[in-house]
Coordinates of C-alpha atoms in Angstrom, one line a residue:
M1 CA -33.0 9.7 22.6
A2 CA -29.4 10.9 22.9
S3 CA -26.7 8.2 22.9
K4 CA -24.1 8.2 25.5
V5 CA -20.5 9.0 24.4
Y6 CA -17.8 8.8 27.1
F7 CA -14.8 11.1 26.8
A8 CA -11.4 11.2 28.5
D9 CA -9.0 14.0 27.8
L10 CA -5.2 13.6 27.7
R11 CA -4.2 15.5 30.8
A12 CA -2.2 13.4 33.3
R13 CA -0.4 14.1 36.6
S14 CA -0.3 10.6 38.0
A15 CA -0.3 6.9 37.1
D16 CA -4.1 6.8 37.6
E17 CA -4.5 9.4 34.9
N18 CA -2.3 7.9 32.2
K19 CA -3.8 6.9 28.8
G20 CA -4.0 3.2 29.8
S21 CA -5.9 3.9 33.0
K22 CA -8.3 6.2 31.1
I23 CA -8.9 3.5 28.4
Q24 CA -9.7 1.0 31.1
R25 CA -12.2 3.4 32.7
L26 CA -13.8 4.2 29.4
F27 CA -14.2 0.5 28.7
D28 CA -15.9 -0.1 32.1
K29 CA -18.3 2.7 31.4
V30 CA -19.4 1.5 28.0
Y31 CA -19.2 -2.3 28.6
D32 CA -22.5 -4.0 29.6
G33 CA -21.3 -7.6 29.8
M34 CA -22.2 -8.4 26.2
F35 CA -19.2 -10.8 25.7
S36 CA -19.1 -14.4 27.0
E37 CA -16.2 -16.7 27.6
D38 CA -16.6 -18.6 24.3
D39 CA -17.2 -15.6 22.1
L40 CA -14.8 -14.9 19.3
V41 CA -14.2 -11.1 19.6
A42 CA -12.6 -9.1 16.8
V43 CA -10.8 -5.9 17.7
K44 CA -11.1 -4.1 14.4
V45 CA -8.2 -1.7 13.9
H46 CA -6.2 -0.1 11.1
F47 CA -2.6 -1.3 11.1
G48 CA -1.4 1.6 9.0
E49 CA 0.4 1.7 5.7
R50 CA 4.1 1.2 5.8
G51 CA 5.6 4.7 6.3
N52 CA 2.6 5.9 8.2
D53 CA 2.9 6.5 11.9
S54 CA -0.3 8.2 13.1
F55 CA -2.4 5.0 13.6
V56 CA -3.6 4.1 17.1
N57 CA -0.5 3.0 19.1
P58 CA -0.5 -0.8 19.6
I59 CA 0.7 -0.2 23.2
L60 CA -2.7 1.4 23.9
L61 CA -4.6 -1.3 22.1
R62 CA -3.2 -3.8 24.7
Y63 CA -5.4 -2.2 27.4
I64 CA -8.5 -2.8 25.3
V65 CA -7.5 -6.4 24.5
D66 CA -6.9 -7.1 28.2
K67 CA -10.3 -5.7 29.2
V68 CA -12.0 -7.9 26.5
K69 CA -10.1 -10.9 27.8
E70 CA -11.6 -10.5 31.2
S71 CA -14.9 -11.8 29.6
A72 CA -14.0 -13.5 26.3
K73 CA -10.9 -15.6 26.1
K74 CA -10.8 -15.7 22.2
V75 CA -9.8 -12.2 21.1
F76 CA -8.0 -11.3 17.8
L77 CA -6.9 -8.1 16.1
T78 CA -8.1 -7.8 12.5
D79 CA -8.3 -5.7 9.4
T80 CA -8.9 -6.4 5.7
N81 CA -6.7 -6.2 2.6
T82 CA -6.7 -3.0 0.6
L83 CA -8.2 -2.2 -2.9
Y84 CA -5.1 -0.1 -3.8
Y85 CA -1.7 -1.8 -4.3
G86 CA 0.3 -0.7 -1.3
S87 CA 1.9 -2.7 1.5
R88 CA -1.4 -4.3 2.6
H89 CA -3.0 -5.6 -0.6
D90 CA -2.5 -9.3 0.4
S91 CA -2.4 -10.9 3.8
V92 CA 1.3 -11.8 3.7
E93 CA 2.4 -8.2 3.1
H94 CA -0.4 -7.0 5.4
L95 CA 0.9 -9.1 8.3
V96 CA 4.5 -8.0 7.8
T97 CA 3.4 -4.4 7.7
A98 CA 1.3 -4.8 10.9
I99 CA 4.3 -6.4 12.8
L100 CA 6.7 -3.7 11.5
N101 CA 4.2 -1.1 12.8
G102 CA 4.3 -2.7 16.3
F103 CA 1.2 -4.9 16.2
D104 CA 3.1 -8.0 17.5
Y105 CA 1.5 -10.5 19.9
A106 CA 4.1 -9.6 22.6
V107 CA 2.8 -6.0 22.4
V108 CA -1.0 -6.3 21.9
G109 CA -1.6 -9.7 23.6
A110 CA -3.7 -11.1 20.8
P111 CA -3.1 -12.8 17.4
I112 CA -3.7 -11.0 14.1
I113 CA -6.1 -12.4 11.5
I114 CA -6.6 -10.7 8.2
A115 CA -10.3 -11.1 8.0
D116 CA -10.8 -11.4 4.2
G117 CA -8.2 -14.1 3.6
L118 CA -5.0 -14.3 1.6
Q119 CA -6.1 -12.3 -1.4
G120 CA -9.3 -10.7 -0.2
K121 CA -11.7 -13.4 -1.3
N122 CA -13.0 -14.7 2.0
E123 CA -16.4 -13.0 2.1
R124 CA -20.0 -13.4 3.2
I125 CA -22.9 -11.8 1.4
V126 CA -25.0 -9.8 3.8
K127 CA -28.5 -8.4 2.9
V128 CA -29.0 -4.8 3.8
G129 CA -31.9 -3.9 1.5
Q130 CA -30.9 -0.2 1.0
K131 CA -31.0 2.3 -1.9
N132 CA -27.6 1.6 -3.4
F133 CA -27.1 -2.0 -2.3
D134 CA -29.4 -4.9 -1.6
V135 CA -26.5 -7.0 -0.4
V136 CA -22.9 -6.2 0.6
R137 CA -19.6 -8.2 0.7
I138 CA -18.3 -8.4 4.3
A139 CA -15.0 -10.1 5.2
G140 CA -15.7 -13.7 6.3
D141 CA -13.9 -13.6 9.6
I142 CA -15.5 -10.4 10.7
Y143 CA -18.9 -11.8 9.8
E144 CA -18.2 -15.0 11.8
A145 CA -16.9 -13.1 14.9
S146 CA -19.4 -13.1 17.8
G147 CA -18.7 -9.5 18.6
M148 CA -16.4 -6.6 17.9
V149 CA -14.5 -3.7 19.4
V150 CA -14.1 -1.1 16.7
V151 CA -11.0 1.0 17.4
S152 CA -10.6 4.0 15.1
H153 CA -8.1 6.8 14.6
F154 CA -10.3 9.8 13.9
K155 CA -8.7 11.9 11.1
G156 CA -9.4 13.6 7.7
H157 CA -10.1 11.8 4.4
G158 CA -9.8 13.2 0.9
I159 CA -13.2 11.8 -0.4
S160 CA -15.3 11.3 2.7
G161 CA -14.1 14.3 4.6
F162 CA -13.2 12.4 7.8
G163 CA -12.7 8.8 8.7
G164 CA -13.9 7.4 12.1
A165 CA -15.9 4.5 13.3
L166 CA -18.3 4.5 10.4
K167 CA -15.6 4.4 7.8
N168 CA -13.7 1.8 9.8
L169 CA -16.8 -0.4 9.5
A170 CA -17.5 0.4 5.8
M171 CA -14.1 0.1 4.1
G172 CA -12.4 -1.7 7.0
C173 CA -14.8 -4.7 7.1
A174 CA -15.4 -5.1 3.3
T175 CA -13.5 -7.4 1.0
I176 CA -11.5 -6.0 -1.9
E177 CA -14.6 -6.5 -4.1
G178 CA -16.7 -4.8 -1.5
K179 CA -14.3 -1.8 -1.4
L180 CA -14.5 -1.6 -5.2
E181 CA -18.3 -1.6 -5.1
Q182 CA -18.2 1.4 -2.7
H183 CA -15.6 3.3 -4.9
E184 CA -16.8 2.6 -8.4
C185 CA -19.4 5.4 -8.4
A186 CA -16.6 7.9 -7.8
K187 CA -14.0 7.3 -10.4
P188 CA -11.5 10.0 -11.5
I189 CA -12.3 12.3 -14.4
I190 CA -9.9 14.2 -16.6
D191 CA -10.2 17.9 -15.9
G192 CA -6.9 19.5 -16.7
D193 CA -4.2 19.8 -19.3
C194 CA -2.0 16.8 -19.7
D195 CA 1.6 17.2 -20.8
L196 CA 2.0 13.4 -21.6
C197 CA 4.6 12.9 -18.8
G198 CA 3.3 9.4 -18.2
V199 CA 3.7 9.3 -14.5
C200 CA 0.1 8.3 -13.9
V201 CA 0.3 5.5 -16.5
D202 CA 3.4 4.1 -14.7
N203 CA 1.6 4.2 -11.4
C204 CA -1.7 2.7 -12.4
P205 CA -1.8 -0.9 -10.9
V206 CA -4.3 -2.3 -13.4
G207 CA -3.3 -0.7 -16.7
A208 CA -6.4 1.5 -16.9
L209 CA -4.5 4.5 -18.4
K210 CA -2.9 5.1 -21.7
L211 CA -1.4 8.1 -23.4
A212 CA -3.0 9.4 -26.7
E213 CA -2.0 12.3 -28.9
D214 CA -4.0 14.8 -27.0
G215 CA -3.6 13.5 -23.5
V216 CA -4.2 10.6 -21.2
E217 CA -7.3 8.3 -21.6
I218 CA -9.0 6.3 -18.9
D219 CA -10.4 2.8 -19.5
Y220 CA -13.3 2.8 -16.9
E221 CA -13.9 -0.9 -17.3
K222 CA -10.4 -1.6 -15.8
C223 CA -10.3 1.4 -13.4
I224 CA -10.6 0.3 -9.7
A225 CA -10.9 3.9 -8.4
C226 CA -7.7 3.6 -6.3
M227 CA -6.9 7.2 -7.0
N228 CA -3.2 6.5 -7.7
C229 CA -3.5 8.7 -10.8
M230 CA -4.8 11.7 -8.7
D231 CA -2.1 11.2 -6.1
T232 CA 0.8 10.9 -8.5
C233 CA -0.1 13.3 -11.3
P234 CA 2.3 16.4 -11.1
N235 CA -0.1 18.5 -13.2
E236 CA -3.4 18.0 -11.4
V237 CA -5.0 16.6 -14.5
Y238 CA -7.5 14.4 -12.5
D239 CA -10.5 15.4 -10.4
L240 CA -13.8 13.9 -9.1
N241 CA -17.4 14.9 -9.7
W242 CA -17.8 16.2 -6.2
E243 CA -21.4 17.2 -6.4
K244 CA -22.8 14.1 -8.1
D245 CA -20.6 11.2 -7.3
V246 CA -19.1 11.8 -3.9
P247 CA -22.4 11.9 -2.0
V248 CA -23.3 8.5 -3.5
F249 CA -19.9 7.2 -2.5
I250 CA -20.7 8.3 1.1
E251 CA -24.1 6.6 1.0
R252 CA -22.5 3.4 -0.3
M253 CA -20.0 3.4 2.6
M254 CA -22.8 3.8 5.2
E255 CA -24.7 0.9 3.7
Y256 CA -21.6 -1.2 4.0
S257 CA -21.3 -0.1 7.6
L258 CA -24.8 -1.4 8.1
G259 CA -23.8 -4.8 6.7
A260 CA -20.7 -4.9 8.9
V261 CA -22.7 -4.8 12.1
K262 CA -25.6 -7.0 10.9
G263 CA -26.4 -9.7 13.4
K264 CA -24.1 -8.4 16.2
E265 CA -25.4 -4.9 16.8
A266 CA -25.7 -5.5 20.5
K267 CA -22.2 -6.9 20.9
I268 CA -20.1 -4.0 19.5
L269 CA -18.2 -1.3 21.3
Y270 CA -16.5 1.7 19.7
F271 CA -13.4 3.6 20.6
N272 CA -12.3 6.8 18.7
F273 CA -8.8 8.1 19.3
L274 CA -8.6 11.9 18.7
T275 CA -4.8 12.0 18.5
N276 CA -2.5 12.8 15.6
I277 CA -5.5 14.2 13.7
T278 CA -4.0 14.3 10.2
P279 CA -5.6 15.5 7.0
D280 CA -5.3 12.0 5.4
C281 CA -6.3 8.4 6.0
D282 CA -3.7 6.1 7.6
C283 CA -3.7 4.3 4.2
V284 CA -1.2 6.8 2.9
A285 CA 2.5 6.0 3.3
W286 CA 3.2 9.2 5.3
S287 CA 1.7 11.2 8.2
D288 CA 1.2 14.9 7.6
Y289 CA 1.3 17.5 10.4
P290 CA -2.0 17.4 12.5
I291 CA -4.7 20.0 11.7
V292 CA -5.6 20.5 15.4
P293 CA -4.1 19.6 18.8
D294 CA -4.6 16.1 20.3
I295 CA -8.0 16.0 22.1
G296 CA -8.6 12.7 23.8
I297 CA -10.3 9.3 23.6
L298 CA -14.0 8.5 23.2
A299 CA -16.0 5.3 23.8
S300 CA -19.7 4.5 22.9
K301 CA -22.0 1.8 21.8
D302 CA -23.3 4.0 18.9
P303 CA -21.1 4.5 15.9
V304 CA -23.0 7.5 14.6
A305 CA -22.9 9.3 18.0
I306 CA -19.2 8.7 18.6
D307 CA -18.3 10.1 15.1
A308 CA -20.7 13.0 15.6
A309 CA -19.0 13.8 19.0
S310 CA -15.6 13.4 17.5
Y311 CA -16.4 15.7 14.6
D312 CA -17.7 18.4 17.0
L313 CA -14.7 18.1 19.3
V314 CA -12.2 18.5 16.4
N315 CA -14.1 21.5 15.1
S316 CA -14.2 23.1 18.5
Q317 CA -10.4 23.4 18.4
M318 CA -8.2 26.2 17.0
G319 CA -6.6 24.9 13.8
F320 CA -2.9 24.8 13.2
K321 CA -1.8 27.3 10.7
N322 CA 1.3 25.4 9.6
S323 CA -0.8 22.4 8.6
M324 CA -2.8 21.5 5.5
L325 CA -5.7 23.7 6.7
E326 CA -6.4 26.5 4.2
K327 CA -9.3 28.1 6.1
N328 CA -11.6 27.6 9.1
F329 CA -8.8 28.0 11.7
E330 CA -11.1 29.5 14.3
E331 CA -12.9 27.5 17.0
N332 CA -16.2 25.8 16.0
A333 CA -15.3 26.2 12.2
D334 CA -15.4 23.0 10.1
K335 CA -11.8 21.9 10.0
F336 CA -12.5 19.1 7.5
R337 CA -14.0 21.6 5.0
G338 CA -10.8 23.6 5.7
V339 CA -8.8 20.8 4.2
W340 CA -11.2 19.1 1.8
S341 CA -13.4 22.0 0.7
E342 CA -15.4 20.0 -1.8
V343 CA -16.7 17.4 0.8
D344 CA -19.5 17.8 3.2
A345 CA -18.4 15.2 5.8
R346 CA -21.6 15.6 7.8
Y347 CA -23.4 13.6 5.2
Q348 CA -21.9 10.4 6.6
L349 CA -23.7 11.2 9.9
V350 CA -27.0 12.2 8.2
Y351 CA -27.2 9.1 6.0
A352 CA -26.0 6.7 8.6
E353 CA -28.7 7.9 11.0
K354 CA -31.3 7.7 8.2
I355 CA -30.6 4.0 7.6
G356 CA -30.7 3.1 11.3
L357 CA -27.0 2.9 12.3
G358 CA -27.4 5.2 15.3
S359 CA -28.2 8.7 16.4
R360 CA -26.5 12.0 15.8
D361 CA -27.9 13.2 19.1
Y362 CA -25.4 12.4 21.8
H363 CA -24.7 13.1 25.5
L364 CA -21.0 13.6 26.1
I365 CA -19.9 12.3 29.5
K366 CA -16.4 13.1 30.8
V367 CA -14.6 10.2 32.5

């Protein structure tokens, strides 16, 4: 049976058609009274790395928060600390970054709680009983929340192809150890000529790299798969095993998504914002030029369906030729393959459906 996905475009010629009004109408369409006055409702967002500006605008989040507060009085914005060592690796820096990016109480109307604690160790072990994981590590305050509204910026991602609601659940609701469990199957390999410049060694946060006579060496026992070496190497020495490791990484993510919703499946709403559709995750400290025009906002109760609809809507657009797209500029061509050619992003949807997270079959309803 097709899941309902509600869609609002971005055209506006009156106050009744502005983004805030459309978000409120989307909420009313998808909301079925699942929150009660005493519920603790988490609005799961991505606060953006410092230097990034393509995350969901906190001004727009306020409309979602206000709609939730009509039913539940205890609402909080949340995210989890990062595996990599950026501006959100611990809760102190994470909160400072969130406020600098505009997620202040005066703006969003709700407090911020970093769900996995000061250093990412507040976790609950959740049984999922899947192929890659029997149990997963979910942030304690997300697990303890009565319900969630998962608000995602839909965009590209270098390893998973795209990031939307499913990835927001998987990485976004896991503790640091949980993020490492997802990543550790897809660690970088050496596949190029090293000139011993040492840039990667200086940028490895855990000392997993060292220079030898014939090039750089990786200590895989120390490696946390943060990909700093791939991002900073000027000679493209590093690569991934795209055919063998990356599909397993995607499976692990989807199994973590299953753990994130466990026990509150009937009390979760999903919003995807198809704006500023950049080639990279909001975890990078920049925002590259979008690969397609802004499209609109989607809402659903099915994380697989909303990501499937988002994926199709992005691909239906003409691609921007002055972007990171290298091919697939035409309508209905795979834009994410046009940027990250080694990744079949659709596998997220296939595997998520297989393990019972939702349906790839959707009915798009314009609001």
